[in-house]
CSV table of C-alpha atoms and ligand atoms in Angstrom, one decimal:
chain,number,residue,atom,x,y,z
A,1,UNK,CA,17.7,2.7,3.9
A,2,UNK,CA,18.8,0.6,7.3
A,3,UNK,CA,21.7,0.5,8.6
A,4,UNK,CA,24.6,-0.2,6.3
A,5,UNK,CA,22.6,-1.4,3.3
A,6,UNK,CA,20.7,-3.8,5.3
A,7,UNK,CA,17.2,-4.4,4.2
A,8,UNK,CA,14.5,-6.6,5.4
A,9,UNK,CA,12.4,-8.9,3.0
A,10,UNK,CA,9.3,-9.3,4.7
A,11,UNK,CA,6.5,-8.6,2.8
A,12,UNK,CA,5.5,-7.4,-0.8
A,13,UNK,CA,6.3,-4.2,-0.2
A,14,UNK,CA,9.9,-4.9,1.3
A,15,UNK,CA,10.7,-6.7,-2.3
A,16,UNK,CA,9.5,-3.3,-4.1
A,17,UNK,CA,11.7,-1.1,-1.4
A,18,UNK,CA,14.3,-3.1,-2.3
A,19,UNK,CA,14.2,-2.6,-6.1
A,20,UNK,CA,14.2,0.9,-5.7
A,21,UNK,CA,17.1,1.1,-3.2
A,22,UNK,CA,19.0,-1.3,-5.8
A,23,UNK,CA,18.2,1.0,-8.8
A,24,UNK,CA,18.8,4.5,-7.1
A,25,UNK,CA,22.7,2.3,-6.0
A,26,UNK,CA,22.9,1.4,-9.2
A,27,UNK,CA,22.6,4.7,-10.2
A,28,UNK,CA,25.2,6.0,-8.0
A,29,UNK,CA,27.5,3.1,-9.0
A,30,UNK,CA,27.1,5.1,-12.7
A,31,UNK,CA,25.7,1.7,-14.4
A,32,UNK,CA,23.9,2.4,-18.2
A,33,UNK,CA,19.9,1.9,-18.4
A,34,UNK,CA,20.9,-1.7,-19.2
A,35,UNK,CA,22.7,-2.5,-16.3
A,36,UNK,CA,20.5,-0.6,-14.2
A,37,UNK,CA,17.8,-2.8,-15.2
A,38,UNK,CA,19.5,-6.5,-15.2
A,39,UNK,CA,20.4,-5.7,-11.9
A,40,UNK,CA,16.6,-4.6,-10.5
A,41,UNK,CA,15.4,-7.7,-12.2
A,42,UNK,CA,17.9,-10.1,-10.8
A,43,UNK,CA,17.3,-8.2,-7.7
A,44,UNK,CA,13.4,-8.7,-7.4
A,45,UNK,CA,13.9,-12.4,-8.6
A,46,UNK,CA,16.1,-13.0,-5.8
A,47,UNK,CA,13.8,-11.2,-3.1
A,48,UNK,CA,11.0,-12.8,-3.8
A,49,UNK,CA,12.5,-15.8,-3.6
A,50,UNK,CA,13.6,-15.3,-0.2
A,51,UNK,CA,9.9,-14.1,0.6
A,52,UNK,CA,8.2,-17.1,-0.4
A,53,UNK,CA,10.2,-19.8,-0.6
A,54,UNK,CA,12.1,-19.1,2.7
A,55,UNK,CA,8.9,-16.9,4.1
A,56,UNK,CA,11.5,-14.0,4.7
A,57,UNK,CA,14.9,-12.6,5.4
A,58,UNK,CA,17.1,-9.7,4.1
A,59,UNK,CA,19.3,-7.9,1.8
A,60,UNK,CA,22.1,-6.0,2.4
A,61,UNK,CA,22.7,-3.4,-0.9
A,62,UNK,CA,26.7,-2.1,-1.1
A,63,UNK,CA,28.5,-0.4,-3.8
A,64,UNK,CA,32.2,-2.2,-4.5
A,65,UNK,CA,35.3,-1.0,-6.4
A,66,UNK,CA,38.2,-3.4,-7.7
A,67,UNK,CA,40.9,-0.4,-8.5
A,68,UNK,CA,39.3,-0.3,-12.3
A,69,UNK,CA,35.7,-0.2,-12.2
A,70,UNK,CA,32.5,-0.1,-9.8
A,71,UNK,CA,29.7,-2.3,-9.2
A,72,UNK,CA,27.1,-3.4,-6.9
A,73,UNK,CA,27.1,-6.4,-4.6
A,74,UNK,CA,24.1,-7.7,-3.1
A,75,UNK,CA,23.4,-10.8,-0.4
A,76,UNK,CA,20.8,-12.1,0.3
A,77,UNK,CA,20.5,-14.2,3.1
A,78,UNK,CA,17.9,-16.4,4.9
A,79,UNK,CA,17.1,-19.2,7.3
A,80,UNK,CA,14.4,-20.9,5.0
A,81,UNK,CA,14.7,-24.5,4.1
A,82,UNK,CA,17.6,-24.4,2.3
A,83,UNK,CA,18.0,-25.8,-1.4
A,84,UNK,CA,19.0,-29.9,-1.3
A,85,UNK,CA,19.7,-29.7,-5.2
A,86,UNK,CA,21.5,-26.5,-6.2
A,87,UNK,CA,21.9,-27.5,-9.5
A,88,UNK,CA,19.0,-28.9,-10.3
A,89,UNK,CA,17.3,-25.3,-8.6
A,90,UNK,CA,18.9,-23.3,-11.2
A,91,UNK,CA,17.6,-25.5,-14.6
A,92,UNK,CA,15.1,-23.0,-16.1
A,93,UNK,CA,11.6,-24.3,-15.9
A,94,UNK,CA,12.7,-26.1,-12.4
A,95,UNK,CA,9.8,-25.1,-9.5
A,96,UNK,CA,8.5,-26.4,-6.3
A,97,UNK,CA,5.9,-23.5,-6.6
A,98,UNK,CA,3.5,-21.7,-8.8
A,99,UNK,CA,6.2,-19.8,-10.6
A,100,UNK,CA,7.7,-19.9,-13.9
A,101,UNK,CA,11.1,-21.6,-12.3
A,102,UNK,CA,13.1,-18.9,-14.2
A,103,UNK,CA,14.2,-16.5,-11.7
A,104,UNK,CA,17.5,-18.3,-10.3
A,105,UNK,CA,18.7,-19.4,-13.6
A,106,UNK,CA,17.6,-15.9,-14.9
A,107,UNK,CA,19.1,-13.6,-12.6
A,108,UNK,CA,22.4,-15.4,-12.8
A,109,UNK,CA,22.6,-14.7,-16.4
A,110,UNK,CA,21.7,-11.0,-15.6
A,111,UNK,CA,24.6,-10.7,-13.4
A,112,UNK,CA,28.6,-11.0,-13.9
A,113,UNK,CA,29.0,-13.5,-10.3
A,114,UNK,CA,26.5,-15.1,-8.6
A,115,UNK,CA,27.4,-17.4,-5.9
A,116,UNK,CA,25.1,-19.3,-4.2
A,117,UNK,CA,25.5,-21.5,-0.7
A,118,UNK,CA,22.5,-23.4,0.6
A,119,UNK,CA,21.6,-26.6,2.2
A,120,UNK,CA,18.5,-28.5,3.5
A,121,UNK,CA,17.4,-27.0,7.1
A,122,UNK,CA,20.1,-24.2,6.8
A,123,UNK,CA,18.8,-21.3,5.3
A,124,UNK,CA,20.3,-19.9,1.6
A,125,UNK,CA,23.0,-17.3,0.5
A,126,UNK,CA,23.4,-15.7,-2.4
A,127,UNK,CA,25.7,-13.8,-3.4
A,128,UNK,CA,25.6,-11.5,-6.5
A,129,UNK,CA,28.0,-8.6,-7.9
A,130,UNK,CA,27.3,-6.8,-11.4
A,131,UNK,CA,30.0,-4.1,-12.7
A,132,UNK,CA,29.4,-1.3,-14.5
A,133,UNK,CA,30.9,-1.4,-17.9
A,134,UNK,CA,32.6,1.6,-20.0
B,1,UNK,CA,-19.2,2.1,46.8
B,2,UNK,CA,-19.1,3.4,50.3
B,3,UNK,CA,-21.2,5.8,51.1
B,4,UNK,CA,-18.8,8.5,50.9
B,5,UNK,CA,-18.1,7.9,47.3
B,6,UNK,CA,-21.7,7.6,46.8
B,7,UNK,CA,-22.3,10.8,48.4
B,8,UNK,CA,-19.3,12.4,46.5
B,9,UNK,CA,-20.4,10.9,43.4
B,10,UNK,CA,-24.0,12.4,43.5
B,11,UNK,CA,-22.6,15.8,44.5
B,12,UNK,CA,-21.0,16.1,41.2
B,13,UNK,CA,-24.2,14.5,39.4
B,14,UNK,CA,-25.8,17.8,41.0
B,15,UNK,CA,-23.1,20.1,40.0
B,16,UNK,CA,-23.7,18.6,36.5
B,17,UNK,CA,-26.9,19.7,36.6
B,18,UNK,CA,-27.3,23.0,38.0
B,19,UNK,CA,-24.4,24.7,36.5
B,20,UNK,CA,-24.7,22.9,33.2
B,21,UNK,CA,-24.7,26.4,31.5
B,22,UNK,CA,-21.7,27.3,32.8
B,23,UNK,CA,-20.0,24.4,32.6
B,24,UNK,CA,-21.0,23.8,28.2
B,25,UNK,CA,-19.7,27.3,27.8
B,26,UNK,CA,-16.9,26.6,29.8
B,27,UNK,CA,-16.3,23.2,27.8
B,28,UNK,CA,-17.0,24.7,24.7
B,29,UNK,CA,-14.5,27.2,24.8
B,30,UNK,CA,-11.8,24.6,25.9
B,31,UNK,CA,-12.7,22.4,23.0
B,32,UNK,CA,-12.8,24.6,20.3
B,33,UNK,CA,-16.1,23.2,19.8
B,34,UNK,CA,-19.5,24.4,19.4
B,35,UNK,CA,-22.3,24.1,22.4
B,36,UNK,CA,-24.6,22.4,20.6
B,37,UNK,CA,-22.0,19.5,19.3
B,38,UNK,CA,-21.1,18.9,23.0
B,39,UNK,CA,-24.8,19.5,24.4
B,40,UNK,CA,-25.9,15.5,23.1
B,41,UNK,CA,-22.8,14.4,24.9
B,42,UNK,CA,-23.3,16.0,27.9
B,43,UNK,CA,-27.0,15.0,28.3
B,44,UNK,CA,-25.6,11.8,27.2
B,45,UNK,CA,-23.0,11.6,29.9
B,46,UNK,CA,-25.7,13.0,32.7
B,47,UNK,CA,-28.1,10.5,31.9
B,48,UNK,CA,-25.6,7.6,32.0
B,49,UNK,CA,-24.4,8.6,35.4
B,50,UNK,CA,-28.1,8.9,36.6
B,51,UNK,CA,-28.4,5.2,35.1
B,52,UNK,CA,-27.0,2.7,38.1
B,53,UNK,CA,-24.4,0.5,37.0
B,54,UNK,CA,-24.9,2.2,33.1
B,55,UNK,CA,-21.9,0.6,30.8
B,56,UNK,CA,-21.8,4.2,29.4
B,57,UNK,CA,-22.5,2.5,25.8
B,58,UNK,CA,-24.4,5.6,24.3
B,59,UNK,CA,-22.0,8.3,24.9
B,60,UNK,CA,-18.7,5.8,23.9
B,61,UNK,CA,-21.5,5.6,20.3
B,62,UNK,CA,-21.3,9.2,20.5
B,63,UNK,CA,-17.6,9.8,21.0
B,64,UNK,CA,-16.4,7.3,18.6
B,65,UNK,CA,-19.1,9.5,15.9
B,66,UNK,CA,-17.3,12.3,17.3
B,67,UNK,CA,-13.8,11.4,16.8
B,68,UNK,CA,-14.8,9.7,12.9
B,69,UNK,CA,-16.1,13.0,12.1
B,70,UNK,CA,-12.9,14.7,13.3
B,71,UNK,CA,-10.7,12.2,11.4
B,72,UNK,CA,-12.4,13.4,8.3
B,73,UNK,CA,-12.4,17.2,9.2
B,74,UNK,CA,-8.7,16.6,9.5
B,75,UNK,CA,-8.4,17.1,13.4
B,76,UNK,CA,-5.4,15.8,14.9
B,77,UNK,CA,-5.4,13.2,17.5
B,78,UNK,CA,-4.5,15.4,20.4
B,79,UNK,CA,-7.1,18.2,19.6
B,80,UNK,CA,-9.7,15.2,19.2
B,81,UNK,CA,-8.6,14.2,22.8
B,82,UNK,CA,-8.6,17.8,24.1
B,83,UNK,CA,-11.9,18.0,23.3
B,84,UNK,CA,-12.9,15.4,25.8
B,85,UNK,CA,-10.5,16.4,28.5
B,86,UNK,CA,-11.5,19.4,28.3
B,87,UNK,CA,-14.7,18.7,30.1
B,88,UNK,CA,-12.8,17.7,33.2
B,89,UNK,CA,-11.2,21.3,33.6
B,90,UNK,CA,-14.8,23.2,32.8
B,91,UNK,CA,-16.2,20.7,35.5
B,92,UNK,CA,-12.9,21.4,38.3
B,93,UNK,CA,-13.8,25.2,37.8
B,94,UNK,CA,-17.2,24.6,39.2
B,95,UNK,CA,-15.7,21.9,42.2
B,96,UNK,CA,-13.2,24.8,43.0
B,97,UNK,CA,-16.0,27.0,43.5
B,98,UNK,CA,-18.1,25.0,45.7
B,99,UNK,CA,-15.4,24.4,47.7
B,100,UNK,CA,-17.0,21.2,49.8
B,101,UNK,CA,-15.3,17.6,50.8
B,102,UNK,CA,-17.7,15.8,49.1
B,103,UNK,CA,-17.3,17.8,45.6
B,104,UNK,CA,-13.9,17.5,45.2
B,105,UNK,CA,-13.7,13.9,46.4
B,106,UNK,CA,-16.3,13.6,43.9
B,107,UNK,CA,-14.0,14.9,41.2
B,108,UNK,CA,-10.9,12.4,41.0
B,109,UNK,CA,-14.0,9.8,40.4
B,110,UNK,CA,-15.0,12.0,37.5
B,111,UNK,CA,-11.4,12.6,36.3
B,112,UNK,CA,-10.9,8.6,35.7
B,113,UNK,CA,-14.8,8.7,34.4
B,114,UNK,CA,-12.9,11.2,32.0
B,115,UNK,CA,-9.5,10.0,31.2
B,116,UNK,CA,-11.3,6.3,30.6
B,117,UNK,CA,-13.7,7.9,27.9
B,118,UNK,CA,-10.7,10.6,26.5
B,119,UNK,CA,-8.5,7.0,25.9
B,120,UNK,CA,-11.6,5.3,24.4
B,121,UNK,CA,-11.9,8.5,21.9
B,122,UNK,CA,-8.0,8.1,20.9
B,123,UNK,CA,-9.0,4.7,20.3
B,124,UNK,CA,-11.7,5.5,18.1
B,125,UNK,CA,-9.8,8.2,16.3
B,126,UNK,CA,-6.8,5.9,15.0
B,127,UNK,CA,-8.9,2.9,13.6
B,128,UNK,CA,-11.3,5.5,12.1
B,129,UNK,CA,-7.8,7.6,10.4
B,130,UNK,CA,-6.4,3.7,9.9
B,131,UNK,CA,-9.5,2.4,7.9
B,132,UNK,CA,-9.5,6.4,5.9
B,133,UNK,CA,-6.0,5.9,4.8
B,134,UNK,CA,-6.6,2.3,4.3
B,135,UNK,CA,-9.6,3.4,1.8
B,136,UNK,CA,-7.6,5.9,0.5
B,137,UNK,CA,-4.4,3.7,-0.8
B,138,UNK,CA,-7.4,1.6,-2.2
B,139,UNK,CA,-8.5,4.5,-4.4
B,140,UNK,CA,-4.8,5.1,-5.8
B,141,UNK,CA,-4.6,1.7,-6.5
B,142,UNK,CA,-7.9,2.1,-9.0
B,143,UNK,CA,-6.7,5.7,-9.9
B,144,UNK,CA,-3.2,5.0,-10.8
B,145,UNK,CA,-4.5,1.9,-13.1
B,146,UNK,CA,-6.9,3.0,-15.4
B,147,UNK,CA,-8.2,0.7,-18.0
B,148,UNK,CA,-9.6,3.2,-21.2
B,149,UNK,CA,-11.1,2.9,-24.6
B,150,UNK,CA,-9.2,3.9,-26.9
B,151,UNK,CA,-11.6,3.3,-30.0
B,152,UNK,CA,-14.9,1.1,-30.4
B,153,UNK,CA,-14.1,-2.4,-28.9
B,154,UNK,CA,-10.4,-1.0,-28.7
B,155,UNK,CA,-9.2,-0.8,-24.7
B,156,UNK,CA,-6.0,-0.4,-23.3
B,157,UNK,CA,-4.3,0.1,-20.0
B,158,UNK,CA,-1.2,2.2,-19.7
B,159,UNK,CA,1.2,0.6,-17.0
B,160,UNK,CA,3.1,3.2,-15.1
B,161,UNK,CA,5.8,2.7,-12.5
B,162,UNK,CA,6.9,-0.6,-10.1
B,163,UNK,CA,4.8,-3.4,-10.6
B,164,UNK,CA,4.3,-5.2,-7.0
B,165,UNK,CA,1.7,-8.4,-7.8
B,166,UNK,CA,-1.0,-6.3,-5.9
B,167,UNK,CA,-1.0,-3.5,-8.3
B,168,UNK,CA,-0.5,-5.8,-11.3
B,169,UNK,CA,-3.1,-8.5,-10.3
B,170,UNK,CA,-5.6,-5.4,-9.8
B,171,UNK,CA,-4.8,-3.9,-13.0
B,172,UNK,CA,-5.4,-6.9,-15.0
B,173,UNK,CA,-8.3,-7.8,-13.4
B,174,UNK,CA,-9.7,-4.5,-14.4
B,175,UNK,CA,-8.3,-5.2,-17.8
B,176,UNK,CA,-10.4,-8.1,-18.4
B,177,UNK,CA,-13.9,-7.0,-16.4
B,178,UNK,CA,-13.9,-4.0,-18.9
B,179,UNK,CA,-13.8,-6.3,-21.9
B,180,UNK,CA,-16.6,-8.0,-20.7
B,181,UNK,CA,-18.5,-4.0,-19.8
B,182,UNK,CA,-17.7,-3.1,-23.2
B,183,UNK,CA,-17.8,-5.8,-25.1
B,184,UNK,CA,-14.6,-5.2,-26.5
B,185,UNK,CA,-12.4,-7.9,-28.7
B,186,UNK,CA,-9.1,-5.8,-28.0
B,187,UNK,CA,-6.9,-4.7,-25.3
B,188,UNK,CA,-3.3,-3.3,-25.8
B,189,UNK,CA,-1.4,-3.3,-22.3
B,190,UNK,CA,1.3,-0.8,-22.8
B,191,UNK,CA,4.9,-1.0,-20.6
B,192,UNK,CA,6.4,1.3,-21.5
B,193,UNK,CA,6.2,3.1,-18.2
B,194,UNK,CA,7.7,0.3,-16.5
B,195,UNK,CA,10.7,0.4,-15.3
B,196,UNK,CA,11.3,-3.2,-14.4
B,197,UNK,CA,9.7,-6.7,-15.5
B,198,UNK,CA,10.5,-9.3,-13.2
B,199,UNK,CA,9.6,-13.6,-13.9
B,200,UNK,CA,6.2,-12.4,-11.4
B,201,UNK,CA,5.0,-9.6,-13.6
B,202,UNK,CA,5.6,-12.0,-16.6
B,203,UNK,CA,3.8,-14.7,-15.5
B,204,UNK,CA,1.1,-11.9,-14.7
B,205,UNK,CA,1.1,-10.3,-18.2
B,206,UNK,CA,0.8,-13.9,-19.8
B,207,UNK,CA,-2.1,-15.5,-17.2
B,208,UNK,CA,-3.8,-12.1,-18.5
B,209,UNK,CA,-3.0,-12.4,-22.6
B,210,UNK,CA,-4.5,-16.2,-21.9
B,211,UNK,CA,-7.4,-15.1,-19.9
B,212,UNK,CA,-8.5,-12.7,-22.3
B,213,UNK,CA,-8.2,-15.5,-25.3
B,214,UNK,CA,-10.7,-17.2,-23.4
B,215,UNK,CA,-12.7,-14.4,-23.1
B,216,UNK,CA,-12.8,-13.9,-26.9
B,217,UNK,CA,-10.6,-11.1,-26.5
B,218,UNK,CA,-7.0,-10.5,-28.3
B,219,UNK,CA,-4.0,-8.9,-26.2
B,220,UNK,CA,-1.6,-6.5,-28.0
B,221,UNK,CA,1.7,-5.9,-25.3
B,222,UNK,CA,3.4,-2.6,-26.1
B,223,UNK,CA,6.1,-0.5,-25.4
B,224,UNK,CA,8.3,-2.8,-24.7
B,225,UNK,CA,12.0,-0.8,-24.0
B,226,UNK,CA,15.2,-2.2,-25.8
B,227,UNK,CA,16.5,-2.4,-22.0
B,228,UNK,CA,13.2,-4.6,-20.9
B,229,UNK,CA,13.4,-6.9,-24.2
B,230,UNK,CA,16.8,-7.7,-23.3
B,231,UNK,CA,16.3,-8.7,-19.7
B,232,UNK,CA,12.6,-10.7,-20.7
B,233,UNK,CA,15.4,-12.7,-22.8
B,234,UNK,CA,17.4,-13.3,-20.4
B,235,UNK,CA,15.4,-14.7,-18.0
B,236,UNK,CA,14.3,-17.2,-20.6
B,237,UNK,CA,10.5,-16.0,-20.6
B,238,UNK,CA,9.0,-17.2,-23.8
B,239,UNK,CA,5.6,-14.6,-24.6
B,240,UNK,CA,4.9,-17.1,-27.6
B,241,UNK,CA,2.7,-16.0,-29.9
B,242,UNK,CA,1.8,-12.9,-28.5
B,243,UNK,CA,1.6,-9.8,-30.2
B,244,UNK,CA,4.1,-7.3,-29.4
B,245,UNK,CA,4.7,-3.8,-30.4
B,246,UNK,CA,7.3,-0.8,-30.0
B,247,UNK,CA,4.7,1.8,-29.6
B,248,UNK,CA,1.1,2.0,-28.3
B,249,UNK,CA,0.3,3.9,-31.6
B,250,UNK,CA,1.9,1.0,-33.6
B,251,UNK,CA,-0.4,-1.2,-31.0
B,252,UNK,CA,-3.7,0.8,-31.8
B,253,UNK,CA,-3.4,0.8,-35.6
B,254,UNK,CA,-2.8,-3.0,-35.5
B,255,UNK,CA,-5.7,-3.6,-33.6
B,256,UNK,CA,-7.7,-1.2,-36.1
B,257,UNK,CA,-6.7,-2.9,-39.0
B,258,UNK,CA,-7.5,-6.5,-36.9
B,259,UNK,CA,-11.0,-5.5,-35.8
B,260,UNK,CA,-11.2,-4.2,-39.8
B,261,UNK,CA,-11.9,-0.7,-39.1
B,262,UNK,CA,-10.8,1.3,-42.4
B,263,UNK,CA,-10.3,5.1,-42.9
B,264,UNK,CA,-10.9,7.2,-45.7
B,265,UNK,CA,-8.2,8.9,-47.1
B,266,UNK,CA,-9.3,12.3,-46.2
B,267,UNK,CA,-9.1,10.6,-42.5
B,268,UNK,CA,-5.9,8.4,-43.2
B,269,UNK,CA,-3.9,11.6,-43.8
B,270,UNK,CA,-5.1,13.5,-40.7
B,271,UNK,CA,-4.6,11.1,-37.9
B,272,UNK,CA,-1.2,9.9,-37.1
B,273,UNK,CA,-1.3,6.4,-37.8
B,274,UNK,CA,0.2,4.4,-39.5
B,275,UNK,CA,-2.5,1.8,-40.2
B,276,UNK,CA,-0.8,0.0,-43.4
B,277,UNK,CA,2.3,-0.5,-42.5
B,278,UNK,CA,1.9,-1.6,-38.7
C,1,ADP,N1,15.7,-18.6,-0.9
C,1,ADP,C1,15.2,-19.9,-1.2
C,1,ADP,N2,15.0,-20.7,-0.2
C,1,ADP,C2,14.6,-22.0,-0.5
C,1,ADP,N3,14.3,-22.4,-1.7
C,1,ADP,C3,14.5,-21.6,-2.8
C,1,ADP,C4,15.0,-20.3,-2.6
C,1,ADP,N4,15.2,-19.7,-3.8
C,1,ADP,C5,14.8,-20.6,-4.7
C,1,ADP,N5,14.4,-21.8,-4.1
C,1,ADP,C6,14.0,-23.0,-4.8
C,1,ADP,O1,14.5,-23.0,-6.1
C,1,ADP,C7,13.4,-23.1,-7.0
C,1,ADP,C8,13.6,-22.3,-8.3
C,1,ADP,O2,13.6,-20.9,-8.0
C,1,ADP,P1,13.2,-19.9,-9.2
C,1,ADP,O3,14.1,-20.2,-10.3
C,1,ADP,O4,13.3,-18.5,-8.7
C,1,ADP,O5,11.8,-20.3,-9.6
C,1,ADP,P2,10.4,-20.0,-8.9
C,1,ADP,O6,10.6,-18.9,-7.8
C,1,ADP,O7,9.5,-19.5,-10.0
C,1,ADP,O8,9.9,-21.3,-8.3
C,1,ADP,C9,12.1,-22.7,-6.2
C,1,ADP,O9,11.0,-23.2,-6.7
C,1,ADP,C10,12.5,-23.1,-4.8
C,1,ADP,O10,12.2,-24.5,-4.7
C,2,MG,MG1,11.7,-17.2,-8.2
């Protein structure tokens, strides 16, 4: 991995790089199967998002502790064209692209926080943490 | 050219040719190669040099063969460029020996000659090891996907690992080619070595199950993990009508009793599947 967690979405094979780094954290973080996968998935929607709807920008993967339980923080950031409607973004079916429109409405539900800061000509942030439960 | 360079140039040109035993022996044993591999160049190379104003195009044909071949024998870069610099050294032996002005004036032209067709061979060498490994990650893509027939108009391909859209695009094209080769009415794609399945790999999976509908052909998704069902929910991904089953085995005795393939009891009781209840 790059420094600190960083990781760069650039290409197809960044987005796969960066499912693996999130599952082999996710391990660490001592998440169940379950977990492990919501948070791949929510974590490939979200970086191929930022490959081709902001043509690229990056990750940065940490492990978090509140005092009772861990979990796994990820932002992604880029400097894309930014989302004018937010809300409208997340409605399931919702696309500007070939794609089924389910991946930012979908990884949201996969996750325990997802917060999300974006507008037009500024590039998007998202941030998302899952715990680990038990 | 001056006429000192000229004349230093063409004093080499003779050295070439009157100790060219010497010098291939010489070569040879500083290349780790054999004589006869590094005769054509050197004949190449002398003829070249003999040519005025020659753009040296046959022996750069020869040395990019040469450093292809090496690429494929596994050579590494430097001993591939070794072999050419080597010439240099096998030629200074005989320009020591001589002794004269114009012979060693003569041989920092020939060293740059050298070093100019020692870069070109580097050259050579990483676009041919580039377009190798390229082929090669082509092959494991087709090796790592492969489509088989599991029964008489029955195939199915066995999905292992992290789907990028290269691998999956491949993998169902090669899905539905084969059920045109075979003229099969079936296919089962089996998950269950798949770790993840993103919105992309969905949309994948479905193009493919609709594809093959046109084709004729009937899709069967299995092995789909408790952990993967969940998460395909979750996302809101809707697979329809689609057939879906735990196991490849319940996948294959569905698409046995579909394509009305019966067995005789003898049969029933020896092969493990469970055709009536699937
Ligand atoms: N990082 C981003 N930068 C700009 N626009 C985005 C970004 N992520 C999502 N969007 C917008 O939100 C829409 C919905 O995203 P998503 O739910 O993932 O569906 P899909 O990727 O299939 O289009 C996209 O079509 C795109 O217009
Ligand atoms: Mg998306």
């Amino acid at each position: 991995m790059t420094d600190g967690g960083r990781m760069p979405i650039a290409s197809n094979a960044d987005v796969v790089a960066v499912r693996q780094q999130v599952r082999a954290v996710a391990i660490e973080a001592g998440m169940s199967l379950i977990d492990q996968t919501k948070v791949v998935t929510a974590a490939s929607e979200l970086a191929r998002n930022v490959l081709v709807h902001a043509g690229g920008g990056r990750v940065t993967v940490e492990v978090v502790d509140d005092g009772r339980r861990r979990g796994l923080r990820l932002a992604f950031s880029d400097e894309g064209p930014g989302i004018a409607d937010v809300e409208q973004a997340l409605v399931d079916g919702y696309t500007t692209g070939p794609g089924l429109g389910l991946g930012l409405g979908g990884s949201r539900r996969l996750v325990d926080q997802f917060d999300l800061t974006s507008a037009p000509g500024e590039g998007t942030t998202i941030v998302v943490t899952k715990w680990a439960r038990g | 050219m001056n006429v000192h360079a000229d004349v230093a140039r063409r004093r080499i040109e003779e050295l070439l040719g009157t100790s060219d035993e010497q010098i291939l022996r010489r070569w040879s044993a500083l290349a780790k190669a054999p004589v006869d591999e590094l005769k054509e160049l050197y004949q190449a190379l002398r003829t070249a040099l003999a040519e005025e104003g020659s753009d040296l195009a046959d022996i750069r044909g020869l040395l990019a063969e040469l450093s292809r071949d090496r690429v494929r024998r596994g050579h590494t870069p430097s001993d591939t460029a070794r072999a050419v610099f080597g010439l240099k050294e096998a030629v200074y032996e005989v320009v020591e020996a001589d002794g004269g002005p114009e012979a060693l004036r003569g041989f920092i032209w020939f060293s740059r000659l050298i070093d100019d067709l020692g870069l070109y061979t580097i050259e050579t060498y990483a676009t041919a090891r580039e377009k190798v490994i390229l082929d090669q990650a082509e092959q494991l893509l087709e090796l790592s996907t492969p489509v088989v027939k599991l029964w008489d108009g029955i195939v199915a391909v066995p999905l292992v690992g992290t789907l990028d859209s290269a691998r999956t695009q491949v993998v169902m094209e090669k899905l539905l080619q084969t059920l045109v080769d075979t003229g099969s009415e079936h296919a089962v794609i089996d998950i269950t070595g798949v770790p993840a399945v993103d919105t992309q790999v969905a949309q994948h999976l479905l193009k493919t199950v609709v594809a093959a509908r046109l084709m004729g052909a009937e899709c069967v998704i299995s092995g789909i993990s408790p952990q993967i069902a969940y998460t395909i929910v979750t996302l809101g991904i809707e697979f329809g009508d689609i057939v879906t089953k735990a196991t490849l085995a319940d996948a294959l005795a569905y698409t046995l009793r579909r394509s009305g393939i019966e067995f005789g009891e003898g049969r029933r009781t020896q092969i493990a599947i469970r055709a009536e209840d699937a």
